[in-house]
Amino acid sequence: MADTADVVVVGGGVIGTSIAFALASAGVAHVTLLEKGALASGASGRSSALIRMHYVNEEDARLAWASFPVFRDWCERMGGPPVFTPTGFVAVVGPADAAALRANVEMLRKIGVDTTAMSPAELKTLQPHVNVDDVGAAAYEPASGYASPAEVVEGFRRQAQARGARILPWTPATRIVRRDSAVVGVETAAGRIDCGAVVVAAGAWAPRLCRELGIELAARPKALDTMLVTRPPELARPHMVVIDHVLGTYFRPEGDAQTIVGVPCQVWDIDPDTMPTGLPPTAPVEGAQLLTHRMPVMERAALARGYRAFDCYSADRHAILGAVRGVDGLYLATAFSGSGFKIAPAVGACLAELITEGRARTVDISAFRPERFAEGRRIAGRHPYAPRRDHQEPTR
Ligand SMILES: Cc1cc2nc3c(=O)[nH]c(=O)nc-3n(C[C@H](O)[C@H](O)[C@H](O)COP(=O)(O)OP(=O)(O)OC[C@H]3O[C@@H](n4cnc5c(N)ncnc54)[C@H](O)[C@@H]3O)c2cc1C
């Protein structure tokens, strides 16, 4: 006899575990999460997990803002050890984007975010080690910071299980079973699970999984390079989290002594099962150039380690969220485009509401609907910045 569930979630990263937690919290009795490896073994476990609200589009900013209290008040809401380190956050742009940044700060303030626009001189006062020569403006968020990715996934797992969800690591979904215009189950190596709804939260594997169902996602898996340095004694104390739109990178402290540096990477269409996880030799050189340009004192930093990870990037660099039109019971929560960690709590709540009530209440996620690409309704901010060079998509 086939196993049954109300909802099967495919993928045990931060998104899948958050959805499983939210479904179980909403009273869905039989939630099963399938993860083909260990939980957090995909993008989530290697995420830099910057927690900030600065976006150029309101839809993502609202998801980030709705998620923020979950990270900040983790112990009270989720139990377990704290997962959030508040450091303060700045986004810096060049002179050509300074007016756009001020407009985006206004948009964020209207949502309720505590953020202010700063001149380069004000940024220098706030973070004296930062070189502001090519900075036109900065957006400051005093309460933002970063999270511990593995602890967050573990917390969602723990609370989902406590509410009755069944979490099955090392259990790949080998096929999503579709009958006519509805999904009816999921096959696994251990047998079939009949269910009324399936959520694909499979990160970089989602395009392949959907293709097997006859659904072509406007999304491609892409590599991301990251390096860690040990800071010099002159910068012993942790600095703020910085997203640098001038250089196309970001920096954040890791613990008391190290700094994570995002190194621009243009490697697309990777196979997440076989991609080598080492950095190419050019990456630390480029990372060091970017880091020392923005923080000259880092010339005396020492390379600690580096790694290549991946995520699924959509054609407009925003998530694909919602029900698949024409396939009853199939939901997508994927293509977070290097930016999904900070919005995971609200994404989980929204998907649970969509499945149980037919509409997301926490945040309106209709702009993220899968069919927006076919409709020509891509998500875009009203005041975008110069495109990031690691986001420029090669033609297939
Ligand atoms: C280096 C790096 C830095 C980042 N920095 C930030 C940041 O600072 N802030 C931010 O907000 N975001 C950041 N991100 C992005 C963020 O981490 C991702 O968008 C987010 O973790 C995606 O979560 P996910 O659950 O969708 O995917 P994943 O974590 O990849 O999870 C998908 C899971 O699905 C499983 N799976 C796949 N196929 C199957 C199957 N058939 N059956 C069962 N299981 C399956 C996989 O094993 C995997 O565990 C970063 C990402 C990376 C890689």
GROMACS .gro file of C-alpha atoms and ligand atoms in nm:
model
  449
    1MET     CA    1   0.000   0.000   0.000
    2ALA     CA    2   0.131   0.346  -0.090
    3ASP     CA    3   0.232   0.586   0.183
    4THR     CA    4   0.028   0.909   0.202
    5ALA     CA    5   0.076   1.274   0.293
    6ASP     CA    6  -0.125   1.594   0.260
    7VAL     CA    7   0.175   1.785   0.127
    8VAL     CA    8   0.518   1.663   0.016
    9VAL     CA    9   0.799   1.921   0.017
   10VAL     CA   10   1.093   1.829  -0.208
   11GLY     CA   11   1.416   1.982  -0.076
   12GLY     CA   12   1.561   2.023   0.272
   13GLY     CA   13   1.733   2.360   0.245
   14VAL     CA   14   1.626   2.674   0.430
   15ILE     CA   15   1.326   2.714   0.199
   16GLY     CA   16   1.193   2.357   0.221
   17THR     CA   17   1.237   2.335   0.598
   18SER     CA   18   1.076   2.676   0.647
   19ILE     CA   19   0.778   2.567   0.437
   20ALA     CA   20   0.747   2.237   0.625
   21PHE     CA   21   0.755   2.429   0.956
   22ALA     CA   22   0.492   2.678   0.838
   23LEU     CA   23   0.262   2.406   0.701
   24ALA     CA   24   0.283   2.206   1.024
   25SER     CA   25   0.225   2.527   1.225
   26ALA     CA   26  -0.084   2.597   1.012
   27GLY     CA   27  -0.228   2.264   1.123
   28VAL     CA   28  -0.155   2.052   0.815
   29ALA     CA   29  -0.146   1.710   0.976
   30HIS     CA   30   0.062   1.512   0.730
   31VAL     CA   31   0.360   1.703   0.593
   32THR     CA   32   0.652   1.503   0.453
   33LEU     CA   33   0.981   1.666   0.354
   34LEU     CA   34   1.213   1.470   0.124
   35GLU     CA   35   1.581   1.562   0.112
   36LYS     CA   36   1.812   1.362  -0.109
   37GLY     CA   37   2.120   1.423   0.107
   38ALA     CA   38   2.172   1.582   0.446
   39LEU     CA   39   1.959   1.883   0.536
   40ALA     CA   40   2.128   2.210   0.424
   41SER     CA   41   2.360   2.022   0.188
   42GLY     CA   42   2.273   2.255  -0.104
   43ALA     CA   43   2.303   2.635  -0.125
   44SER     CA   44   2.166   2.690   0.225
   45GLY     CA   45   2.456   2.527   0.410
   46ARG     CA   46   2.713   2.744   0.225
   47SER     CA   47   2.512   3.064   0.230
   48SER     CA   48   2.671   3.383   0.357
   49ALA     CA   49   2.324   3.450   0.503
   50LEU     CA   50   2.337   3.829   0.502
   51ILE     CA   51   2.020   3.954   0.669
   52ARG     CA   52   1.928   4.296   0.532
   53MET     CA   53   1.628   4.470   0.382
   54HIS     CA   54   1.797   4.676   0.111
   55TYR     CA   55   1.642   4.580  -0.221
   56VAL     CA   56   1.555   4.791  -0.522
   57ASN     CA   57   1.213   4.624  -0.549
   58GLU     CA   58   0.935   4.641  -0.294
   59GLU     CA   59   0.825   4.276  -0.322
   60ASP     CA   60   1.156   4.132  -0.197
   61ALA     CA   61   1.196   4.409   0.059
   62ARG     CA   62   0.857   4.317   0.207
   63LEU     CA   63   0.955   3.948   0.228
   64ALA     CA   64   1.285   4.043   0.397
   65TRP     CA   65   1.111   4.279   0.638
   66ALA     CA   66   0.849   4.018   0.732
   67SER     CA   67   1.129   3.763   0.788
   68PHE     CA   68   1.359   3.984   0.993
   69PRO     CA   69   1.187   3.944   1.335
   70VAL     CA   70   1.214   3.566   1.305
   71PHE     CA   71   1.595   3.587   1.285
   72ARG     CA   72   1.623   3.866   1.542
   73ASP     CA   73   1.392   3.703   1.798
   74TRP     CA   74   1.487   3.344   1.714
   75CYS     CA   75   1.524   3.213   2.070
   76GLU     CA   76   1.176   3.332   2.175
   77ARG     CA   77   1.005   3.222   1.854
   78MET     CA   78   1.193   2.908   1.755
   79GLY     CA   79   1.382   2.798   2.068
   80GLY     CA   80   1.741   2.683   2.044
   81PRO     CA   81   2.055   2.897   2.034
   82PRO     CA   82   2.057   3.245   1.875
   83VAL     CA   83   2.118   3.241   1.499
   84PHE     CA   84   2.153   3.612   1.428
   85THR     CA   85   2.453   3.845   1.470
   86PRO     CA   86   2.359   4.214   1.441
   87THR     CA   87   2.652   4.407   1.294
   88GLY     CA   88   2.485   4.692   1.107
   89PHE     CA   89   2.471   4.692   0.729
   90VAL     CA   90   2.559   4.931   0.449
   91ALA     CA   91   2.492   4.907   0.076
   92VAL     CA   92   2.724   5.132  -0.124
   93VAL     CA   93   2.672   5.257  -0.480
   94GLY     CA   94   2.871   5.475  -0.720
   95PRO     CA   95   2.792   5.842  -0.791
   96ALA     CA   96   2.572   5.751  -1.091
   97ASP     CA   97   2.342   5.545  -0.865
   98ALA     CA   98   2.329   5.783  -0.567
   99ALA     CA   99   1.985   5.927  -0.654
  100ALA     CA  100   1.845   5.577  -0.709
  101LEU     CA  101   1.976   5.467  -0.369
  102ARG     CA  102   1.804   5.761  -0.197
  103ALA     CA  103   1.477   5.673  -0.374
  104ASN     CA  104   1.512   5.311  -0.265
  105VAL     CA  105   1.579   5.414   0.095
  106GLU     CA  106   1.255   5.617   0.085
  107MET     CA  107   1.066   5.314  -0.051
  108LEU     CA  108   1.209   5.098   0.231
  109ARG     CA  109   1.127   5.357   0.499
  110LYS     CA  110   0.764   5.360   0.381
  111ILE     CA  111   0.753   4.983   0.443
  112GLY     CA  112   0.881   5.050   0.794
  113VAL     CA  113   1.249   4.957   0.757
  114ASP     CA  114   1.494   5.145   0.981
  115THR     CA  115   1.731   5.274   0.714
  116THR     CA  116   1.895   5.603   0.618
  117ALA     CA  117   2.083   5.732   0.317
  118MET     CA  118   2.436   5.854   0.387
  119SER     CA  119   2.693   6.063   0.208
  120PRO     CA  120   3.041   5.915   0.154
  121ALA     CA  121   3.171   6.140   0.435
  122GLU     CA  122   2.906   6.009   0.677
  123LEU     CA  123   2.997   5.652   0.582
  124LYS     CA  124   3.363   5.730   0.652
  125THR     CA  125   3.271   5.851   1.000
  126LEU     CA  126   3.068   5.533   1.061
  127GLN     CA  127   3.331   5.291   0.923
  128PRO     CA  128   3.668   5.473   0.914
  129HIS     CA  129   3.849   5.180   0.749
  130VAL     CA  130   3.628   5.202   0.436
  131ASN     CA  131   3.764   5.373   0.124
  132VAL     CA  132   3.486   5.603  -0.002
  133ASP     CA  133   3.672   5.755  -0.301
  134ASP     CA  134   3.440   5.594  -0.559
  135VAL     CA  135   3.126   5.584  -0.341
  136GLY     CA  136   2.835   5.810  -0.431
  137ALA     CA  137   2.601   5.717  -0.144
  138ALA     CA  138   2.536   5.446   0.112
  139ALA     CA  139   2.222   5.300   0.267
  140TYR     CA  140   2.260   5.219   0.636
  141GLU     CA  141   2.053   4.966   0.831
  142PRO     CA  142   2.166   4.966   1.197
  143ALA     CA  143   1.976   4.648   1.297
  144SER     CA  144   2.082   4.418   1.011
  145GLY     CA  145   2.359   4.158   1.017
  146TYR     CA  146   2.401   3.793   0.932
  147ALA     CA  147   2.269   3.452   1.034
  148SER     CA  148   2.425   3.110   1.101
  149PRO     CA  149   2.283   2.910   0.810
  150ALA     CA  150   2.307   2.555   0.946
  151GLU     CA  151   2.151   2.659   1.280
  152VAL     CA  152   1.855   2.817   1.099
  153VAL     CA  153   1.783   2.505   0.893
  154GLU     CA  154   1.822   2.291   1.203
  155GLY     CA  155   1.578   2.513   1.393
  156PHE     CA  156   1.314   2.490   1.120
  157ARG     CA  157   1.361   2.112   1.114
  158ARG     CA  158   1.331   2.083   1.490
  159GLN     CA  159   1.013   2.290   1.509
  160ALA     CA  160   0.855   2.127   1.201
  161GLN     CA  161   0.912   1.784   1.353
  162ALA     CA  162   0.780   1.899   1.690
  163ARG     CA  163   0.455   1.991   1.512
  164GLY     CA  164   0.427   1.652   1.346
  165ALA     CA  165   0.603   1.695   1.011
  166ARG     CA  166   0.796   1.395   0.885
  167ILE     CA  167   1.147   1.495   0.775
  168LEU     CA  168   1.326   1.235   0.562
  169PRO     CA  169   1.691   1.310   0.482
  170TRP     CA  170   1.877   1.081   0.241
  171THR     CA  171   1.549   1.022   0.056
  172PRO     CA  172   1.553   1.154  -0.303
  173ALA     CA  173   1.226   1.224  -0.481
  174THR     CA  174   1.289   1.024  -0.799
  175ARG     CA  175   0.974   1.141  -0.977
  176ILE     CA  176   0.679   1.368  -0.918
  177VAL     CA  177   0.374   1.174  -1.032
  178ARG     CA  178   0.121   1.363  -1.242
  179ARG     CA  179  -0.216   1.230  -1.354
  180ASP     CA  180  -0.384   1.445  -1.620
  181SER     CA  181  -0.377   1.799  -1.486
  182ALA     CA  182  -0.292   1.726  -1.122
  183VAL     CA  183  -0.001   1.596  -0.916
  184VAL     CA  184  -0.099   1.285  -0.722
  185GLY     CA  185   0.220   1.171  -0.556
  186VAL     CA  186   0.598   1.148  -0.537
  187GLU     CA  187   0.812   0.843  -0.600
  188THR     CA  188   1.113   0.778  -0.380
  189ALA     CA  189   1.359   0.491  -0.362
  190ALA     CA  190   1.165   0.372  -0.056
  191GLY     CA  191   0.830   0.370  -0.242
  192ARG     CA  192   0.556   0.605  -0.350
  193ILE     CA  193   0.389   0.874  -0.139
  194ASP     CA  194   0.037   0.967  -0.254
  195CYS     CA  195  -0.042   1.330  -0.181
  196GLY     CA  196  -0.262   1.621  -0.273
  197ALA     CA  197   0.013   1.881  -0.310
  198VAL     CA  198   0.385   1.892  -0.388
  199VAL     CA  199   0.615   2.188  -0.325
  200VAL     CA  200   0.934   2.194  -0.532
  201ALA     CA  201   1.192   2.361  -0.305
  202ALA     CA  202   1.484   2.189  -0.474
  203GLY     CA  203   1.716   2.486  -0.533
  204ALA     CA  204   1.958   2.432  -0.821
  205TRP     CA  205   1.797   2.095  -0.894
  206ALA     CA  206   1.454   2.248  -0.956
  207PRO     CA  207   1.494   2.316  -1.332
  208ARG     CA  208   1.579   1.949  -1.390
  209LEU     CA  209   1.298   1.820  -1.168
  210CYS     CA  210   1.046   2.047  -1.340
  211ARG     CA  211   1.172   1.954  -1.690
  212GLU     CA  212   1.093   1.590  -1.610
  213LEU     CA  213   0.734   1.707  -1.549
  214GLY     CA  214   0.724   1.891  -1.881
  215ILE     CA  215   0.766   2.233  -1.718
  216GLU     CA  216   1.045   2.459  -1.840
  217LEU     CA  217   1.157   2.703  -1.569
  218ALA     CA  218   1.301   3.041  -1.667
  219ALA     CA  219   1.594   2.963  -1.440
  220ARG     CA  220   1.950   2.828  -1.454
  221PRO     CA  221   2.188   2.694  -1.189
  222LYS     CA  222   2.491   2.917  -1.138
  223ALA     CA  223   2.810   2.892  -0.932
  224LEU     CA  224   2.904   3.138  -0.654
  225ASP     CA  225   3.260   3.183  -0.527
  226THR     CA  226   3.340   3.277  -0.170
  227MET     CA  227   3.663   3.327   0.022
  228LEU     CA  228   3.744   3.385   0.387
  229VAL     CA  229   4.032   3.588   0.519
  230THR     CA  230   4.167   3.633   0.869
  231ARG     CA  231   4.161   4.003   0.944
  232PRO     CA  232   4.480   4.188   1.039
  233PRO     CA  233   4.527   4.312   1.400
  234GLU     CA  234   4.443   4.668   1.284
  235LEU     CA  235   4.087   4.548   1.206
  236ALA     CA  236   4.051   4.300   1.487
  237ARG     CA  237   3.693   4.403   1.574
  238PRO     CA  238   3.414   4.284   1.340
  239HIS     CA  239   3.311   4.541   1.078
  240MET     CA  240   2.964   4.595   0.934
  241VAL     CA  241   2.816   4.383   0.661
  242VAL     CA  242   2.878   4.562   0.329
  243ILE     CA  243   2.712   4.506  -0.007
  244ASP     CA  244   2.924   4.684  -0.264
  245HIS     CA  245   2.736   4.769  -0.583
  246VAL     CA  246   3.039   4.959  -0.716
  247LEU     CA  247   3.264   4.653  -0.713
  248GLY     CA  248   2.995   4.383  -0.740
  249THR     CA  249   3.084   4.208  -0.416
  250TYR     CA  250   2.999   4.186  -0.046
  251PHE     CA  251   3.191   4.151   0.279
  252ARG     CA  252   3.075   4.025   0.614
  253PRO     CA  253   3.247   3.927   0.936
  254GLU     CA  254   3.256   3.558   1.025
  255GLY     CA  255   3.297   3.511   1.396
  256ASP     CA  256   3.545   3.737   1.573
  257ALA     CA  257   3.847   3.708   1.346
  258GLN     CA  258   3.748   3.641   0.984
  259THR     CA  259   3.576   3.814   0.693
  260ILE     CA  260   3.378   3.649   0.412
  261VAL     CA  261   3.425   3.797   0.065
  262GLY     CA  262   3.193   3.726  -0.229
  263VAL     CA  263   3.401   3.687  -0.545
  264PRO     CA  264   3.216   3.761  -0.873
  265CYS     CA  265   3.166   3.436  -1.061
  266GLN     CA  266   3.034   3.385  -1.414
  267VAL     CA  267   2.998   3.008  -1.429
  268TRP     CA  268   2.645   2.909  -1.538
  269ASP     CA  269   2.457   2.585  -1.601
  270ILE     CA  270   2.659   2.385  -1.350
  271ASP     CA  271   2.549   2.037  -1.249
  272PRO     CA  272   2.497   2.067  -0.872
  273ASP     CA  273   2.571   1.695  -0.828
  274THR     CA  274   2.916   1.701  -0.986
  275MET     CA  275   3.043   2.061  -0.970
  276PRO     CA  276   3.392   2.085  -0.812
  277THR     CA  277   3.370   2.288  -0.491
  278GLY     CA  278   3.725   2.429  -0.493
  279LEU     CA  279   3.798   2.788  -0.600
  280PRO     CA  280   3.982   2.853  -0.928
  281PRO     CA  281   4.328   3.008  -0.859
  282THR     CA  282   4.221   3.348  -0.999
  283ALA     CA  283   3.936   3.388  -0.747
  284PRO     CA  284   4.142   3.467  -0.432
  285VAL     CA  285   4.345   3.719  -0.632
  286GLU     CA  286   4.033   3.898  -0.752
  287GLY     CA  287   3.871   3.873  -0.408
  288ALA     CA  288   4.182   4.027  -0.247
  289GLN     CA  289   4.181   4.314  -0.499
  290LEU     CA  290   3.816   4.395  -0.427
  291LEU     CA  291   3.857   4.365  -0.051
  292THR     CA  292   4.168   4.581  -0.030
  293HIS     CA  293   4.016   4.842  -0.261
  294ARG     CA  294   3.722   4.890  -0.025
  295MET     CA  295   3.913   4.827   0.299
  296PRO     CA  296   4.283   4.908   0.237
  297VAL     CA  297   4.381   4.784   0.584
  298MET     CA  298   4.291   4.433   0.462
  299GLU     CA  299   4.622   4.428   0.268
  300ARG     CA  300   4.756   4.258   0.576
  301ALA     CA  301   4.474   3.999   0.589
  302ALA     CA  302   4.560   3.630   0.533
  303LEU     CA  303   4.363   3.397   0.307
  304ALA     CA  304   4.199   3.130   0.525
  305ARG     CA  305   3.997   2.924   0.274
  306GLY     CA  306   3.760   2.942  -0.018
  307TYR     CA  307   3.484   2.741  -0.182
  308ARG     CA  308   3.252   2.729  -0.478
  309ALA     CA  309   2.880   2.680  -0.416
  310PHE     CA  310   2.570   2.731  -0.633
  311ASP     CA  311   2.215   2.855  -0.642
  312CYS     CA  312   1.933   2.865  -0.897
  313TYR     CA  313   1.902   3.201  -1.081
  314SER     CA  314   1.580   3.306  -1.252
  315ALA     CA  315   1.573   3.517  -1.566
  316ASP     CA  316   1.490   3.834  -1.368
  317ARG     CA  317   1.701   3.740  -1.059
  318HIS     CA  318   1.398   3.710  -0.831
  319ALA     CA  319   1.241   3.398  -0.683
  320ILE     CA  320   0.979   3.186  -0.854
  321LEU     CA  321   0.697   3.135  -0.602
  322GLY     CA  322   0.347   3.004  -0.635
  323ALA     CA  323   0.111   2.752  -0.788
  324VAL     CA  324   0.184   2.618  -1.135
  325ARG     CA  325  -0.106   2.710  -1.362
  326GLY     CA  326  -0.257   2.401  -1.526
  327VAL     CA  327  -0.110   2.148  -1.280
  328ASP     CA  328  -0.331   2.128  -0.972
  329GLY     CA  329  -0.143   2.077  -0.648
  330LEU     CA  330   0.202   2.171  -0.781
  331TYR     CA  331   0.379   2.465  -0.614
  332LEU     CA  332   0.722   2.615  -0.678
  333ALA     CA  333   0.952   2.787  -0.429
  334THR     CA  334   1.281   2.813  -0.609
  335ALA     CA  335   1.524   3.028  -0.813
  336PHE     CA  336   1.621   3.251  -0.522
  337SER     CA  337   1.906   3.388  -0.731
  338GLY     CA  338   2.172   3.413  -0.461
  339SER     CA  339   1.937   3.597  -0.228
  340GLY     CA  340   1.691   3.356  -0.068
  341PHE     CA  341   1.822   3.305   0.282
  342LYS     CA  342   1.698   3.628   0.438
  343ILE     CA  343   1.346   3.585   0.302
  344ALA     CA  344   1.302   3.216   0.393
  345PRO     CA  345   1.079   3.267   0.702
  346ALA     CA  346   0.824   3.476   0.509
  347VAL     CA  347   0.844   3.251   0.203
  348GLY     CA  348   0.755   2.954   0.425
  349ALA     CA  349   0.459   3.139   0.576
  350CYS     CA  350   0.337   3.257   0.234
  351LEU     CA  351   0.356   2.911   0.073
  352ALA     CA  352   0.170   2.757   0.367
  353GLU     CA  353  -0.103   3.021   0.337
  354LEU     CA  354  -0.126   2.973  -0.038
  355ILE     CA  355  -0.166   2.596   0.002
  356THR     CA  356  -0.407   2.600   0.295
  357GLU     CA  357  -0.607   2.918   0.224
  358GLY     CA  358  -0.556   2.976  -0.148
  359ARG     CA  359  -0.380   3.311  -0.096
  360ALA     CA  360  -0.065   3.439   0.075
  361ARG     CA  361  -0.148   3.688   0.352
  362THR     CA  362   0.192   3.755   0.513
  363VAL     CA  363   0.316   3.923   0.194
  364ASP     CA  364   0.151   3.949  -0.147
  365ILE     CA  365   0.368   3.712  -0.354
  366SER     CA  366   0.165   3.727  -0.676
  367ALA     CA  367   0.446   3.920  -0.852
  368PHE     CA  368   0.669   3.611  -0.808
  369ARG     CA  369   0.423   3.379  -0.991
  370PRO     CA  370   0.586   3.124  -1.224
  371GLU     CA  371   0.401   3.244  -1.535
  372ARG     CA  372   0.528   3.605  -1.512
  373PHE     CA  373   0.804   3.534  -1.766
  374ALA     CA  374   0.556   3.406  -2.028
  375GLU     CA  375   0.339   3.711  -1.954
  376GLY     CA  376   0.633   3.949  -2.000
  377ARG     CA  377   0.586   4.075  -1.639
  378ARG     CA  378   0.935   4.039  -1.496
  379ILE     CA  379   1.008   4.184  -1.154
  380ALA     CA  380   1.215   4.503  -1.159
  381GLY     CA  381   1.275   4.784  -0.914
  382ARG     CA  382   1.178   5.137  -1.017
  383HIS     CA  383   1.527   5.262  -0.932
  384PRO     CA  384   1.773   4.988  -1.030
  385TYR     CA  385   2.151   5.013  -0.995
  386ALA     CA  386   2.409   4.940  -1.264
  387PRO     CA  387   2.381   4.565  -1.340
  388ARG     CA  388   2.609   4.336  -1.141
  389ARG     CA  389   2.869   4.184  -1.365
  390ASP     CA  390   2.830   3.836  -1.213
  391HIS     CA  391   2.459   3.851  -1.299
  392GLN     CA  392   2.507   3.901  -1.673
  393GLU     CA  393   2.377   3.588  -1.835
  394PRO     CA  394   2.569   3.417  -2.115
  395THR     CA  395   2.356   3.299  -2.407
  396ARG     CA  396   2.299   2.924  -2.413
  397LIG     C1  397   2.781   3.132  -0.144
  397LIG     C2  398   2.640   3.178  -0.125
  397LIG     C3  399   2.615   3.296  -0.057
  397LIG     C4  400   2.484   3.340  -0.037
  397LIG     N1  401   2.462   3.452   0.037
  397LIG     C5  402   2.336   3.489   0.065
  397LIG     C6  403   2.312   3.599   0.151
  397LIG     O1  404   2.405   3.662   0.199
  397LIG     N2  405   2.183   3.629   0.182
  397LIG     C7  406   2.077   3.562   0.128
  397LIG     O2  407   1.963   3.597   0.157
  397LIG     N3  408   2.098   3.459   0.044
  397LIG     C8  409   2.224   3.421   0.013
  397LIG     N4  410   2.247   3.316  -0.069
  397LIG     C9  411   2.134   3.250  -0.134
  397LIG    C10  412   2.063   3.156  -0.041
  397LIG     O3  413   2.154   3.085   0.038
  397LIG    C11  414   1.981   3.061  -0.128
  397LIG     O4  415   1.897   3.135  -0.214
  397LIG    C12  416   1.896   2.969  -0.040
  397LIG     O5  417   1.979   2.902   0.053
  397LIG    C13  418   1.823   2.869  -0.128
  397LIG     O6  419   1.762   2.775  -0.044
  397LIG     P1  420   1.685   2.652  -0.106
  397LIG     O7  421   1.628   2.579   0.008
  397LIG     O8  422   1.595   2.701  -0.216
  397LIG     O9  423   1.796   2.569  -0.183
  397LIG     P2  424   1.902   2.462  -0.129
  397LIG    O10  425   1.961   2.501  -0.001
  397LIG    O11  426   1.995   2.435  -0.243
  397LIG    O12  427   1.813   2.335  -0.100
  397LIG    C14  428   1.760   2.254  -0.200
  397LIG    C15  429   1.766   2.112  -0.149
  397LIG    O13  430   1.692   2.027  -0.234
  397LIG    C16  431   1.752   1.901  -0.231
  397LIG     N5  432   1.703   1.825  -0.347
  397LIG    C17  433   1.725   1.852  -0.477
  397LIG     N6  434   1.664   1.762  -0.555
  397LIG    C18  435   1.602   1.675  -0.472
  397LIG    C19  436   1.522   1.559  -0.492
  397LIG     N7  437   1.495   1.513  -0.615
  397LIG     N8  438   1.475   1.493  -0.383
  397LIG    C20  439   1.500   1.538  -0.258
  397LIG     N9  440   1.577   1.646  -0.234
  397LIG    C21  441   1.625   1.715  -0.339
  397LIG    C22  442   1.900   1.931  -0.235
  397LIG    O14  443   1.979   1.827  -0.189
  397LIG    C23  444   1.908   2.056  -0.147
  397LIG    O15  445   1.943   2.026  -0.014
  397LIG    C24  446   2.376   3.267  -0.090
  397LIG    C25  447   2.399   3.149  -0.159
  397LIG    C26  448   2.530   3.103  -0.174
  397LIG    C27  449   2.554   2.973  -0.245
   0.00000   0.00000   0.00000
